[in-house]
Amino acid sequence: MAKPFRSTRRGITGALEPGEARLLGALLGDVIALLEPETGPSEDPLAALVGMSGTDADAAAPDDSAVRRLLPDAVRDDDDEALSFRRLTERSLREQKIGALRSSALMIESSPMSLNDEQARYLAQALNDVRLVLADRLSIETEADAERLHEVADAKDVDDVDSYLALVYNFVTWLQESLVQAMLKASRLER
Amino acid sequence: MTVGFASGTDTLEEVATTESTDLDQPWVVVVWNDPVNLMSYVSFVFRSYFGYSEAKARTLMLEVHEQGRSAVVSGTREKVEQDTVALHAYGLWATFEKAGSE
């Protein structure tokens, strides 16, 4: 079992078991694949350069509910306004997220990990995105739904795909909580 | 929001905070509650991105958790747009709106 993250003089440290690192690496890869924009050859190079989505057609609210949660509307109750904002910002948001997910995939290959503040932040963001996608696949819509999943805490509780996903979700939740606690502790010591 | 069940180190402090979000500015960023984001993580984001004190970050986080939403920062339209995208990068569910439109 992974060791909880700790705040030390050498930064934030943590260690995953090889199987856990492989699993997490696959999950990070899945989220990257969800976020990678489908870039056509007709992409306007100037628009791409300034991080604007190329054409009107490719900036629609995502069909996949998990992607919609990763890239939510920035304006509520006004679809036109939300869409025009999405056209200006979505491409660069996707790229930022992919950047954090890719760096995290590299970080978790080392055991033990020793992370600086920026790396720890990227990893916390990436773990959060993984949890958002898993939660969507598990249809976690309310806090009661989330509570129910906590019961799946051990491999012996797993008897189908959903309970396996729940176990994975709980593991990533535990990992993120331990990382954030270590980061909060580190920031208290700095002040 | 949810609580990381393996933590046990999250100290509950009783804070009498007099800080409040300055709503004199015309636009606000609203953060919405969701069942996935960890309470500790949301506090961390408020501290590290906005530079809020631990007490203020916690107050705002609890407001999101208990009331379903909280206006966490205010400013010009340009600033709230930028902050909203930054919070999306962290995975928070954020929108911007005119102050007082709730």
PDB file of C-alpha atoms in Angstrom:
ATOM      1  CA  MET A   1       0.000   0.000   0.000  1.00  0.00           C
ATOM      2  CA  ALA A   2       1.198   3.507  -0.827  1.00  0.00           C
ATOM      3  CA  LYS A   3       2.701   5.592   1.944  1.00  0.00           C
ATOM      4  CA  PRO A   4       0.904   8.836   2.758  1.00  0.00           C
ATOM      5  CA  PHE A   5       2.558  12.003   1.441  1.00  0.00           C
ATOM      6  CA  ARG A   6       4.619  13.904   3.996  1.00  0.00           C
ATOM      7  CA  SER A   7       5.989  17.403   4.215  1.00  0.00           C
ATOM      8  CA  THR A   8       9.738  17.200   4.778  1.00  0.00           C
ATOM      9  CA  ARG A   9      12.752  19.480   4.433  1.00  0.00           C
ATOM     10  CA  ARG A  10      13.320  17.965   0.984  1.00  0.00           C
ATOM     11  CA  GLY A  11       9.816  18.885  -0.131  1.00  0.00           C
ATOM     12  CA  ILE A  12       6.722  16.707  -0.284  1.00  0.00           C
ATOM     13  CA  THR A  13       7.590  13.023  -0.320  1.00  0.00           C
ATOM     14  CA  GLY A  14       5.495   9.982  -1.089  1.00  0.00           C
ATOM     15  CA  ALA A  15       5.796   6.482  -2.480  1.00  0.00           C
ATOM     16  CA  LEU A  16       3.492   4.293  -4.548  1.00  0.00           C
ATOM     17  CA  GLU A  17       3.650   0.541  -4.991  1.00  0.00           C
ATOM     18  CA  PRO A  18       4.531  -0.440  -8.589  1.00  0.00           C
ATOM     19  CA  GLY A  19       0.991  -1.713  -9.232  1.00  0.00           C
ATOM     20  CA  GLU A  20      -0.518   1.508  -7.907  1.00  0.00           C
ATOM     21  CA  ALA A  21       1.820   3.602 -10.065  1.00  0.00           C
ATOM     22  CA  ARG A  22       0.822   1.583 -13.150  1.00  0.00           C
ATOM     23  CA  LEU A  23      -2.868   1.981 -12.388  1.00  0.00           C
ATOM     24  CA  LEU A  24      -2.547   5.703 -11.745  1.00  0.00           C
ATOM     25  CA  GLY A  25      -0.430   6.134 -14.884  1.00  0.00           C
ATOM     26  CA  ALA A  26      -3.186   4.480 -16.937  1.00  0.00           C
ATOM     27  CA  LEU A  27      -5.829   6.730 -15.361  1.00  0.00           C
ATOM     28  CA  LEU A  28      -3.774   9.862 -16.074  1.00  0.00           C
ATOM     29  CA  GLY A  29      -3.407   8.655 -19.673  1.00  0.00           C
ATOM     30  CA  ASP A  30      -7.177   8.178 -19.942  1.00  0.00           C
ATOM     31  CA  VAL A  31      -7.867  11.730 -18.795  1.00  0.00           C
ATOM     32  CA  ILE A  32      -5.222  13.105 -21.201  1.00  0.00           C
ATOM     33  CA  ALA A  33      -6.933  11.230 -24.049  1.00  0.00           C
ATOM     34  CA  LEU A  34     -10.298  12.742 -23.065  1.00  0.00           C
ATOM     35  CA  LEU A  35      -8.835  16.249 -23.092  1.00  0.00           C
ATOM     36  CA  GLU A  36      -6.739  16.107 -26.224  1.00  0.00           C
ATOM     37  CA  PRO A  37      -8.378  18.439 -28.737  1.00  0.00           C
ATOM     38  CA  GLU A  38      -9.296  17.010 -32.094  1.00  0.00           C
ATOM     39  CA  THR A  39      -7.226  19.314 -34.255  1.00  0.00           C
ATOM     40  CA  GLY A  40      -8.098  19.313 -37.918  1.00  0.00           C
ATOM     41  CA  PRO A  41      -5.667  20.214 -40.700  1.00  0.00           C
ATOM     42  CA  SER A  42      -7.711  23.359 -41.358  1.00  0.00           C
ATOM     43  CA  GLU A  43      -6.650  24.774 -38.000  1.00  0.00           C
ATOM     44  CA  ASP A  44      -5.930  28.494 -38.228  1.00  0.00           C
ATOM     45  CA  PRO A  45      -2.264  28.711 -37.111  1.00  0.00           C
ATOM     46  CA  LEU A  46      -2.651  32.200 -35.668  1.00  0.00           C
ATOM     47  CA  ALA A  47      -5.668  31.188 -33.592  1.00  0.00           C
ATOM     48  CA  ALA A  48      -3.768  28.108 -32.416  1.00  0.00           C
ATOM     49  CA  LEU A  49      -0.818  30.303 -31.471  1.00  0.00           C
ATOM     50  CA  VAL A  50      -2.839  32.583 -29.231  1.00  0.00           C
ATOM     51  CA  GLY A  51      -4.632  29.622 -27.669  1.00  0.00           C
ATOM     52  CA  MET A  52      -7.988  30.322 -29.292  1.00  0.00           C
ATOM     53  CA  SER A  53     -10.014  27.414 -30.552  1.00  0.00           C
ATOM     54  CA  GLY A  54      -9.706  27.475 -34.321  1.00  0.00           C
ATOM     55  CA  THR A  55     -13.215  27.499 -35.692  1.00  0.00           C
ATOM     56  CA  ASP A  56     -16.651  28.102 -34.315  1.00  0.00           C
ATOM     57  CA  ALA A  57     -17.561  24.517 -35.051  1.00  0.00           C
ATOM     58  CA  ASP A  58     -15.063  22.918 -32.662  1.00  0.00           C
ATOM     59  CA  ALA A  59     -16.035  25.050 -29.678  1.00  0.00           C
ATOM     60  CA  ALA A  60     -19.224  23.508 -28.427  1.00  0.00           C
ATOM     61  CA  ALA A  61     -20.031  22.356 -24.921  1.00  0.00           C
ATOM     62  CA  PRO A  62     -18.487  18.847 -24.777  1.00  0.00           C
ATOM     63  CA  ASP A  63     -20.865  15.905 -25.300  1.00  0.00           C
ATOM     64  CA  ASP A  64     -19.150  13.697 -22.725  1.00  0.00           C
ATOM     65  CA  SER A  65     -20.398  14.645 -19.260  1.00  0.00           C
ATOM     66  CA  ALA A  66     -16.967  13.977 -17.728  1.00  0.00           C
ATOM     67  CA  VAL A  67     -15.290  16.359 -20.174  1.00  0.00           C
ATOM     68  CA  ARG A  68     -18.029  18.887 -19.469  1.00  0.00           C
ATOM     69  CA  ARG A  69     -17.111  18.698 -15.782  1.00  0.00           C
ATOM     70  CA  LEU A  70     -13.401  19.130 -16.570  1.00  0.00           C
ATOM     71  CA  LEU A  71     -14.150  22.088 -18.867  1.00  0.00           C
ATOM     72  CA  PRO A  72     -17.306  23.578 -17.373  1.00  0.00           C
ATOM     73  CA  ASP A  73     -19.308  26.541 -18.645  1.00  0.00           C
ATOM     74  CA  ALA A  74     -17.947  29.738 -17.125  1.00  0.00           C
ATOM     75  CA  VAL A  75     -21.317  31.465 -17.339  1.00  0.00           C
ATOM     76  CA  ARG A  76     -24.520  30.024 -15.954  1.00  0.00           C
ATOM     77  CA  ASP A  77     -27.936  30.261 -17.597  1.00  0.00           C
ATOM     78  CA  ASP A  78     -26.626  31.920 -20.758  1.00  0.00           C
ATOM     79  CA  ASP A  79     -25.563  29.392 -23.378  1.00  0.00           C
ATOM     80  CA  ASP A  80     -24.478  31.983 -25.956  1.00  0.00           C
ATOM     81  CA  GLU A  81     -22.279  33.821 -23.507  1.00  0.00           C
ATOM     82  CA  ALA A  82     -20.862  30.543 -22.186  1.00  0.00           C
ATOM     83  CA  LEU A  83     -20.082  29.392 -25.726  1.00  0.00           C
ATOM     84  CA  SER A  84     -18.332  32.577 -26.778  1.00  0.00           C
ATOM     85  CA  PHE A  85     -16.218  32.475 -23.613  1.00  0.00           C
ATOM     86  CA  ARG A  86     -15.418  28.809 -24.294  1.00  0.00           C
ATOM     87  CA  ARG A  87     -14.170  29.738 -27.781  1.00  0.00           C
ATOM     88  CA  LEU A  88     -11.656  32.116 -26.259  1.00  0.00           C
ATOM     89  CA  THR A  89     -10.404  29.994 -23.387  1.00  0.00           C
ATOM     90  CA  GLU A  90     -11.079  26.286 -23.830  1.00  0.00           C
ATOM     91  CA  ARG A  91      -8.027  25.394 -25.884  1.00  0.00           C
ATOM     92  CA  SER A  92      -5.576  26.831 -23.375  1.00  0.00           C
ATOM     93  CA  LEU A  93      -7.438  25.291 -20.426  1.00  0.00           C
ATOM     94  CA  ARG A  94      -7.210  21.869 -22.090  1.00  0.00           C
ATOM     95  CA  GLU A  95      -3.492  22.408 -22.609  1.00  0.00           C
ATOM     96  CA  GLN A  96      -2.900  23.500 -19.024  1.00  0.00           C
ATOM     97  CA  LYS A  97      -4.671  20.420 -17.736  1.00  0.00           C
ATOM     98  CA  ILE A  98      -2.827  18.101 -20.108  1.00  0.00           C
ATOM     99  CA  GLY A  99       0.453  19.687 -18.965  1.00  0.00           C
ATOM    100  CA  ALA A 100      -0.294  18.943 -15.299  1.00  0.00           C
ATOM    101  CA  LEU A 101      -1.452  15.394 -16.122  1.00  0.00           C
ATOM    102  CA  ARG A 102       1.687  14.658 -18.190  1.00  0.00           C
ATOM    103  CA  SER A 103       4.071  15.984 -15.524  1.00  0.00           C
ATOM    104  CA  SER A 104       2.222  13.930 -12.933  1.00  0.00           C
ATOM    105  CA  ALA A 105       2.555  10.777 -15.023  1.00  0.00           C
ATOM    106  CA  LEU A 106       6.329  11.332 -14.974  1.00  0.00           C
ATOM    107  CA  MET A 107       6.460  12.144 -11.260  1.00  0.00           C
ATOM    108  CA  ILE A 108       4.723   8.967 -10.172  1.00  0.00           C
ATOM    109  CA  GLU A 109       7.300   6.861 -12.008  1.00  0.00           C
ATOM    110  CA  SER A 110       9.847   7.668  -9.285  1.00  0.00           C
ATOM    111  CA  SER A 111       9.573   5.903  -5.986  1.00  0.00           C
ATOM    112  CA  PRO A 112       9.987   7.552  -3.583  1.00  0.00           C
ATOM    113  CA  MET A 113       8.730  10.818  -5.047  1.00  0.00           C
ATOM    114  CA  SER A 114      10.172  14.065  -3.813  1.00  0.00           C
ATOM    115  CA  LEU A 115       8.153  17.043  -5.062  1.00  0.00           C
ATOM    116  CA  ASN A 116       8.642  20.802  -4.977  1.00  0.00           C
ATOM    117  CA  ASP A 117       5.646  23.099  -4.458  1.00  0.00           C
ATOM    118  CA  GLU A 118       4.839  23.402  -8.148  1.00  0.00           C
ATOM    119  CA  GLN A 119       5.087  19.667  -8.783  1.00  0.00           C
ATOM    120  CA  ALA A 120       2.890  18.941  -5.762  1.00  0.00           C
ATOM    121  CA  ARG A 121       0.302  21.405  -7.057  1.00  0.00           C
ATOM    122  CA  TYR A 122       0.302  19.787 -10.522  1.00  0.00           C
ATOM    123  CA  LEU A 123      -0.124  16.369  -8.966  1.00  0.00           C
ATOM    124  CA  ALA A 124      -3.004  17.560  -6.758  1.00  0.00           C
ATOM    125  CA  GLN A 125      -4.710  19.067  -9.830  1.00  0.00           C
ATOM    126  CA  ALA A 126      -4.159  15.904 -11.871  1.00  0.00           C
ATOM    127  CA  LEU A 127      -5.497  13.635  -9.100  1.00  0.00           C
ATOM    128  CA  ASN A 128      -8.526  15.919  -8.851  1.00  0.00           C
ATOM    129  CA  ASP A 129      -9.191  15.602 -12.590  1.00  0.00           C
ATOM    130  CA  VAL A 130      -8.875  11.805 -12.365  1.00  0.00           C
ATOM    131  CA  ARG A 131     -11.407  11.816  -9.508  1.00  0.00           C
ATOM    132  CA  LEU A 132     -13.813  14.052 -11.445  1.00  0.00           C
ATOM    133  CA  VAL A 133     -13.775  11.621 -14.376  1.00  0.00           C
ATOM    134  CA  LEU A 134     -14.153   8.516 -12.167  1.00  0.00           C
ATOM    135  CA  ALA A 135     -16.984  10.224 -10.263  1.00  0.00           C
ATOM    136  CA  ASP A 136     -18.781  10.902 -13.528  1.00  0.00           C
ATOM    137  CA  ARG A 137     -18.411   7.257 -14.617  1.00  0.00           C
ATOM    138  CA  LEU A 138     -19.710   6.193 -11.185  1.00  0.00           C
ATOM    139  CA  SER A 139     -22.625   8.672 -11.423  1.00  0.00           C
ATOM    140  CA  ILE A 140     -21.701  10.435  -8.188  1.00  0.00           C
ATOM    141  CA  GLU A 141     -24.183  13.269  -8.186  1.00  0.00           C
ATOM    142  CA  THR A 142     -24.865  13.866  -4.530  1.00  0.00           C
ATOM    143  CA  GLU A 143     -22.891  13.709  -1.317  1.00  0.00           C
ATOM    144  CA  ALA A 144     -24.918  10.640  -0.341  1.00  0.00           C
ATOM    145  CA  ASP A 145     -23.711   8.886  -3.543  1.00  0.00           C
ATOM    146  CA  ALA A 146     -20.128   9.716  -2.563  1.00  0.00           C
ATOM    147  CA  GLU A 147     -20.657   8.452   0.996  1.00  0.00           C
ATOM    148  CA  ARG A 148     -21.965   5.119  -0.226  1.00  0.00           C
ATOM    149  CA  LEU A 149     -18.773   4.470  -2.179  1.00  0.00           C
ATOM    150  CA  HIS A 150     -16.641   4.788   0.946  1.00  0.00           C
ATOM    151  CA  GLU A 151     -17.836   1.327   1.930  1.00  0.00           C
ATOM    152  CA  VAL A 152     -15.828  -0.210  -0.905  1.00  0.00           C
ATOM    153  CA  ALA A 153     -12.500  -0.118   0.878  1.00  0.00           C
ATOM    154  CA  ASP A 154     -10.920  -3.442   0.111  1.00  0.00           C
ATOM    155  CA  ALA A 155     -10.335  -5.731  -2.877  1.00  0.00           C
ATOM    156  CA  LYS A 156     -12.604  -8.346  -1.251  1.00  0.00           C
ATOM    157  CA  ASP A 157     -15.534  -5.915  -1.634  1.00  0.00           C
ATOM    158  CA  VAL A 158     -15.059  -5.887  -5.402  1.00  0.00           C
ATOM    159  CA  ASP A 159     -17.495  -8.015  -7.415  1.00  0.00           C
ATOM    160  CA  ASP A 160     -18.192  -5.978 -10.567  1.00  0.00           C
ATOM    161  CA  VAL A 161     -16.890  -3.110 -12.685  1.00  0.00           C
ATOM    162  CA  ASP A 162     -18.598  -0.458 -10.575  1.00  0.00           C
ATOM    163  CA  SER A 163     -17.231  -1.721  -7.295  1.00  0.00           C
ATOM    164  CA  TYR A 164     -13.769  -1.923  -8.881  1.00  0.00           C
ATOM    165  CA  LEU A 165     -14.107   1.701 -10.056  1.00  0.00           C
ATOM    166  CA  ALA A 166     -15.283   2.661  -6.576  1.00  0.00           C
ATOM    167  CA  LEU A 167     -12.214   1.045  -5.030  1.00  0.00           C
ATOM    168  CA  VAL A 168      -9.987   2.952  -7.464  1.00  0.00           C
ATOM    169  CA  TYR A 169     -11.866   6.187  -6.742  1.00  0.00           C
ATOM    170  CA  ASN A 170     -11.380   5.705  -3.006  1.00  0.00           C
ATOM    171  CA  PHE A 171      -7.675   5.045  -3.493  1.00  0.00           C
ATOM    172  CA  VAL A 172      -7.179   8.216  -5.577  1.00  0.00           C
ATOM    173  CA  THR A 173      -9.236  10.177  -3.026  1.00  0.00           C
ATOM    174  CA  TRP A 174      -7.046   8.914  -0.198  1.00  0.00           C
ATOM    175  CA  LEU A 175      -3.925   9.788  -2.167  1.00  0.00           C
ATOM    176  CA  GLN A 176      -5.116  13.311  -2.982  1.00  0.00           C
ATOM    177  CA  GLU A 177      -6.208  13.955   0.606  1.00  0.00           C
ATOM    178  CA  SER A 178      -2.839  12.878   1.914  1.00  0.00           C
ATOM    179  CA  LEU A 179      -1.055  15.084  -0.654  1.00  0.00           C
ATOM    180  CA  VAL A 180      -3.192  18.142   0.166  1.00  0.00           C
ATOM    181  CA  GLN A 181      -2.675  17.665   3.913  1.00  0.00           C
ATOM    182  CA  ALA A 182       1.087  17.555   3.345  1.00  0.00           C
ATOM    183  CA  MET A 183       0.883  20.702   1.176  1.00  0.00           C
ATOM    184  CA  LEU A 184      -1.194  22.556   3.775  1.00  0.00           C
ATOM    185  CA  LYS A 185       1.293  21.556   6.436  1.00  0.00           C
ATOM    186  CA  ALA A 186       4.202  22.737   4.280  1.00  0.00           C
ATOM    187  CA  SER A 187       2.523  26.108   3.658  1.00  0.00           C
ATOM    188  CA  ARG A 188       1.941  26.588   7.400  1.00  0.00           C
ATOM    189  CA  LEU A 189       5.613  25.984   8.099  1.00  0.00           C
ATOM    190  CA  GLU A 190       6.622  28.535   5.475  1.00  0.00           C
ATOM    191  CA  ARG A 191       4.672  31.346   7.053  1.00  0.00           C
TER     192      ARG A 191
ATOM    193  CA  MET B   1     -17.730  18.576  -1.257  1.00  0.00           C
ATOM    194  CA  THR B   2     -16.395  15.589   0.507  1.00  0.00           C
ATOM    195  CA  VAL B   3     -14.053  14.748   3.318  1.00  0.00           C
ATOM    196  CA  GLY B   4     -10.994  12.600   2.752  1.00  0.00           C
ATOM    197  CA  PHE B   5     -11.817   9.718   5.019  1.00  0.00           C
ATOM    198  CA  ALA B   6      -8.180   8.790   5.601  1.00  0.00           C
ATOM    199  CA  SER B   7      -7.091  12.160   6.910  1.00  0.00           C
ATOM    200  CA  GLY B   8      -7.707  12.745  10.573  1.00  0.00           C
ATOM    201  CA  THR B   9      -5.256  15.653  10.624  1.00  0.00           C
ATOM    202  CA  ASP B  10      -7.663  18.369   9.512  1.00  0.00           C
ATOM    203  CA  THR B  11      -7.984  20.460  12.632  1.00  0.00           C
ATOM    204  CA  LEU B  12     -11.303  22.156  13.132  1.00  0.00           C
ATOM    205  CA  GLU B  13     -10.579  25.648  14.297  1.00  0.00           C
ATOM    206  CA  GLU B  14     -13.213  27.963  15.636  1.00  0.00           C
ATOM    207  CA  VAL B  15     -12.450  31.191  13.889  1.00  0.00           C
ATOM    208  CA  ALA B  16     -14.183  34.474  14.508  1.00  0.00           C
ATOM    209  CA  THR B  17     -13.383  36.028  11.191  1.00  0.00           C
ATOM    210  CA  THR B  18     -14.224  39.596  10.399  1.00  0.00           C
ATOM    211  CA  GLU B  19     -12.920  39.294   6.871  1.00  0.00           C
ATOM    212  CA  SER B  20     -15.553  39.253   4.203  1.00  0.00           C
ATOM    213  CA  THR B  21     -15.437  39.216   0.445  1.00  0.00           C
ATOM    214  CA  ASP B  22     -15.360  42.764  -0.817  1.00  0.00           C
ATOM    215  CA  LEU B  23     -18.352  42.992  -3.095  1.00  0.00           C
ATOM    216  CA  ASP B  24     -17.950  46.638  -4.082  1.00  0.00           C
ATOM    217  CA  GLN B  25     -16.589  45.530  -7.432  1.00  0.00           C
ATOM    218  CA  PRO B  26     -19.060  44.886 -10.237  1.00  0.00           C
ATOM    219  CA  TRP B  27     -18.277  41.211 -11.063  1.00  0.00           C
ATOM    220  CA  VAL B  28     -17.852  38.136  -8.871  1.00  0.00           C
ATOM    221  CA  VAL B  29     -16.533  34.598  -9.226  1.00  0.00           C
ATOM    222  CA  VAL B  30     -18.944  32.032  -7.792  1.00  0.00           C
ATOM    223  CA  VAL B  31     -17.752  28.586  -6.706  1.00  0.00           C
ATOM    224  CA  TRP B  32     -20.438  25.870  -6.641  1.00  0.00           C
ATOM    225  CA  ASN B  33     -20.600  22.846  -4.375  1.00  0.00           C
ATOM    226  CA  ASP B  34     -20.025  19.433  -5.881  1.00  0.00           C
ATOM    227  CA  PRO B  35     -19.809  16.005  -4.256  1.00  0.00           C
ATOM    228  CA  VAL B  36     -16.299  15.206  -5.483  1.00  0.00           C
ATOM    229  CA  ASN B  37     -13.906  17.997  -4.574  1.00  0.00           C
ATOM    230  CA  LEU B  38     -12.266  17.539  -1.195  1.00  0.00           C
ATOM    231  CA  MET B  39     -12.889  20.193   1.453  1.00  0.00           C
ATOM    232  CA  SER B  40      -9.172  20.321   2.173  1.00  0.00           C
ATOM    233  CA  TYR B  41      -8.371  20.773  -1.515  1.00  0.00           C
ATOM    234  CA  VAL B  42     -10.897  23.587  -1.990  1.00  0.00           C
ATOM    235  CA  SER B  43      -9.392  25.416   1.030  1.00  0.00           C
ATOM    236  CA  PHE B  44      -5.940  24.820  -0.375  1.00  0.00           C
ATOM    237  CA  VAL B  45      -6.932  26.327  -3.741  1.00  0.00           C
ATOM    238  CA  PHE B  46      -8.410  29.435  -2.068  1.00  0.00           C
ATOM    239  CA  ARG B  47      -5.201  29.875  -0.070  1.00  0.00           C
ATOM    240  CA  SER B  48      -2.724  29.192  -2.793  1.00  0.00           C
ATOM    241  CA  TYR B  49      -4.460  30.902  -5.733  1.00  0.00           C
ATOM    242  CA  PHE B  50      -6.022  33.928  -4.014  1.00  0.00           C
ATOM    243  CA  GLY B  51      -3.475  34.134  -1.178  1.00  0.00           C
ATOM    244  CA  TYR B  52      -6.273  34.087   1.436  1.00  0.00           C
ATOM    245  CA  SER B  53      -5.537  33.363   5.085  1.00  0.00           C
ATOM    246  CA  GLU B  54      -6.272  29.893   6.389  1.00  0.00           C
ATOM    247  CA  ALA B  55      -9.325  31.238   8.265  1.00  0.00           C
ATOM    248  CA  LYS B  56     -10.777  33.067   5.263  1.00  0.00           C
ATOM    249  CA  ALA B  57     -10.167  30.133   2.918  1.00  0.00           C
ATOM    250  CA  ARG B  58     -11.927  27.837   5.350  1.00  0.00           C
ATOM    251  CA  THR B  59     -14.888  30.188   5.805  1.00  0.00           C
ATOM    252  CA  LEU B  60     -15.419  30.431   2.047  1.00  0.00           C
ATOM    253  CA  MET B  61     -14.990  26.678   1.596  1.00  0.00           C
ATOM    254  CA  LEU B  62     -17.655  26.022   4.266  1.00  0.00           C
ATOM    255  CA  GLU B  63     -19.967  28.554   2.610  1.00  0.00           C
ATOM    256  CA  VAL B  64     -19.678  26.630  -0.671  1.00  0.00           C
ATOM    257  CA  HIS B  65     -20.230  23.349   1.151  1.00  0.00           C
ATOM    258  CA  GLU B  66     -23.195  24.449   3.265  1.00  0.00           C
ATOM    259  CA  GLN B  67     -24.937  26.996   1.048  1.00  0.00           C
ATOM    260  CA  GLY B  68     -24.152  25.401  -2.293  1.00  0.00           C
ATOM    261  CA  ARG B  69     -22.317  28.461  -3.602  1.00  0.00           C
ATOM    262  CA  SER B  70     -20.096  31.293  -2.536  1.00  0.00           C
ATOM    263  CA  ALA B  71     -18.869  34.468  -4.218  1.00  0.00           C
ATOM    264  CA  VAL B  72     -15.176  34.052  -3.506  1.00  0.00           C
ATOM    265  CA  VAL B  73     -13.648  37.092  -5.182  1.00  0.00           C
ATOM    266  CA  SER B  74     -14.755  40.236  -6.953  1.00  0.00           C
ATOM    267  CA  GLY B  75     -13.223  42.550  -9.503  1.00  0.00           C
ATOM    268  CA  THR B  76     -13.376  43.794 -13.048  1.00  0.00           C
ATOM    269  CA  ARG B  77     -14.863  41.558 -15.721  1.00  0.00           C
ATOM    270  CA  GLU B  78     -11.399  40.825 -17.067  1.00  0.00           C
ATOM    271  CA  LYS B  79     -10.133  39.732 -13.656  1.00  0.00           C
ATOM    272  CA  VAL B  80     -13.088  37.472 -12.830  1.00  0.00           C
ATOM    273  CA  GLU B  81     -12.823  35.822 -16.261  1.00  0.00           C
ATOM    274  CA  GLN B  82      -9.174  35.060 -15.596  1.00  0.00           C
ATOM    275  CA  ASP B  83      -9.878  33.766 -12.069  1.00  0.00           C
ATOM    276  CA  THR B  84     -12.707  31.539 -13.322  1.00  0.00           C
ATOM    277  CA  VAL B  85     -10.432  29.829 -15.859  1.00  0.00           C
ATOM    278  CA  ALA B  86      -7.718  29.451 -13.206  1.00  0.00           C
ATOM    279  CA  LEU B  87     -10.211  27.728 -10.887  1.00  0.00           C
ATOM    280  CA  HIS B  88     -11.270  25.447 -13.757  1.00  0.00           C
ATOM    281  CA  ALA B  89      -7.612  24.480 -14.144  1.00  0.00           C
ATOM    282  CA  TYR B  90      -7.737  23.405 -10.481  1.00  0.00           C
ATOM    283  CA  GLY B  91     -10.920  21.449 -11.187  1.00  0.00           C
ATOM    284  CA  LEU B  92     -13.276  23.638  -9.178  1.00  0.00           C
ATOM    285  CA  TRP B  93     -16.745  24.326 -10.550  1.00  0.00           C
ATOM    286  CA  ALA B  94     -16.691  28.104 -10.966  1.00  0.00           C
ATOM    287  CA  THR B  95     -18.672  30.688 -12.921  1.00  0.00           C
ATOM    288  CA  PHE B  96     -18.552  34.474 -13.111  1.00  0.00           C
ATOM    289  CA  GLU B  97     -21.502  36.848 -12.921  1.00  0.00           C
ATOM    290  CA  LYS B  98     -22.442  40.435 -12.218  1.00  0.00           C
ATOM    291  CA  ALA B  99     -22.298  41.199  -8.497  1.00  0.00           C
ATOM    292  CA  GLY B 100     -25.733  41.087  -6.921  1.00  0.00           C
ATOM    293  CA  SER B 101     -27.308  39.025  -9.698  1.00  0.00           C
ATOM    294  CA  GLU B 102     -28.077  36.237  -7.243  1.00  0.00           C
TER     295      GLU B 102
END
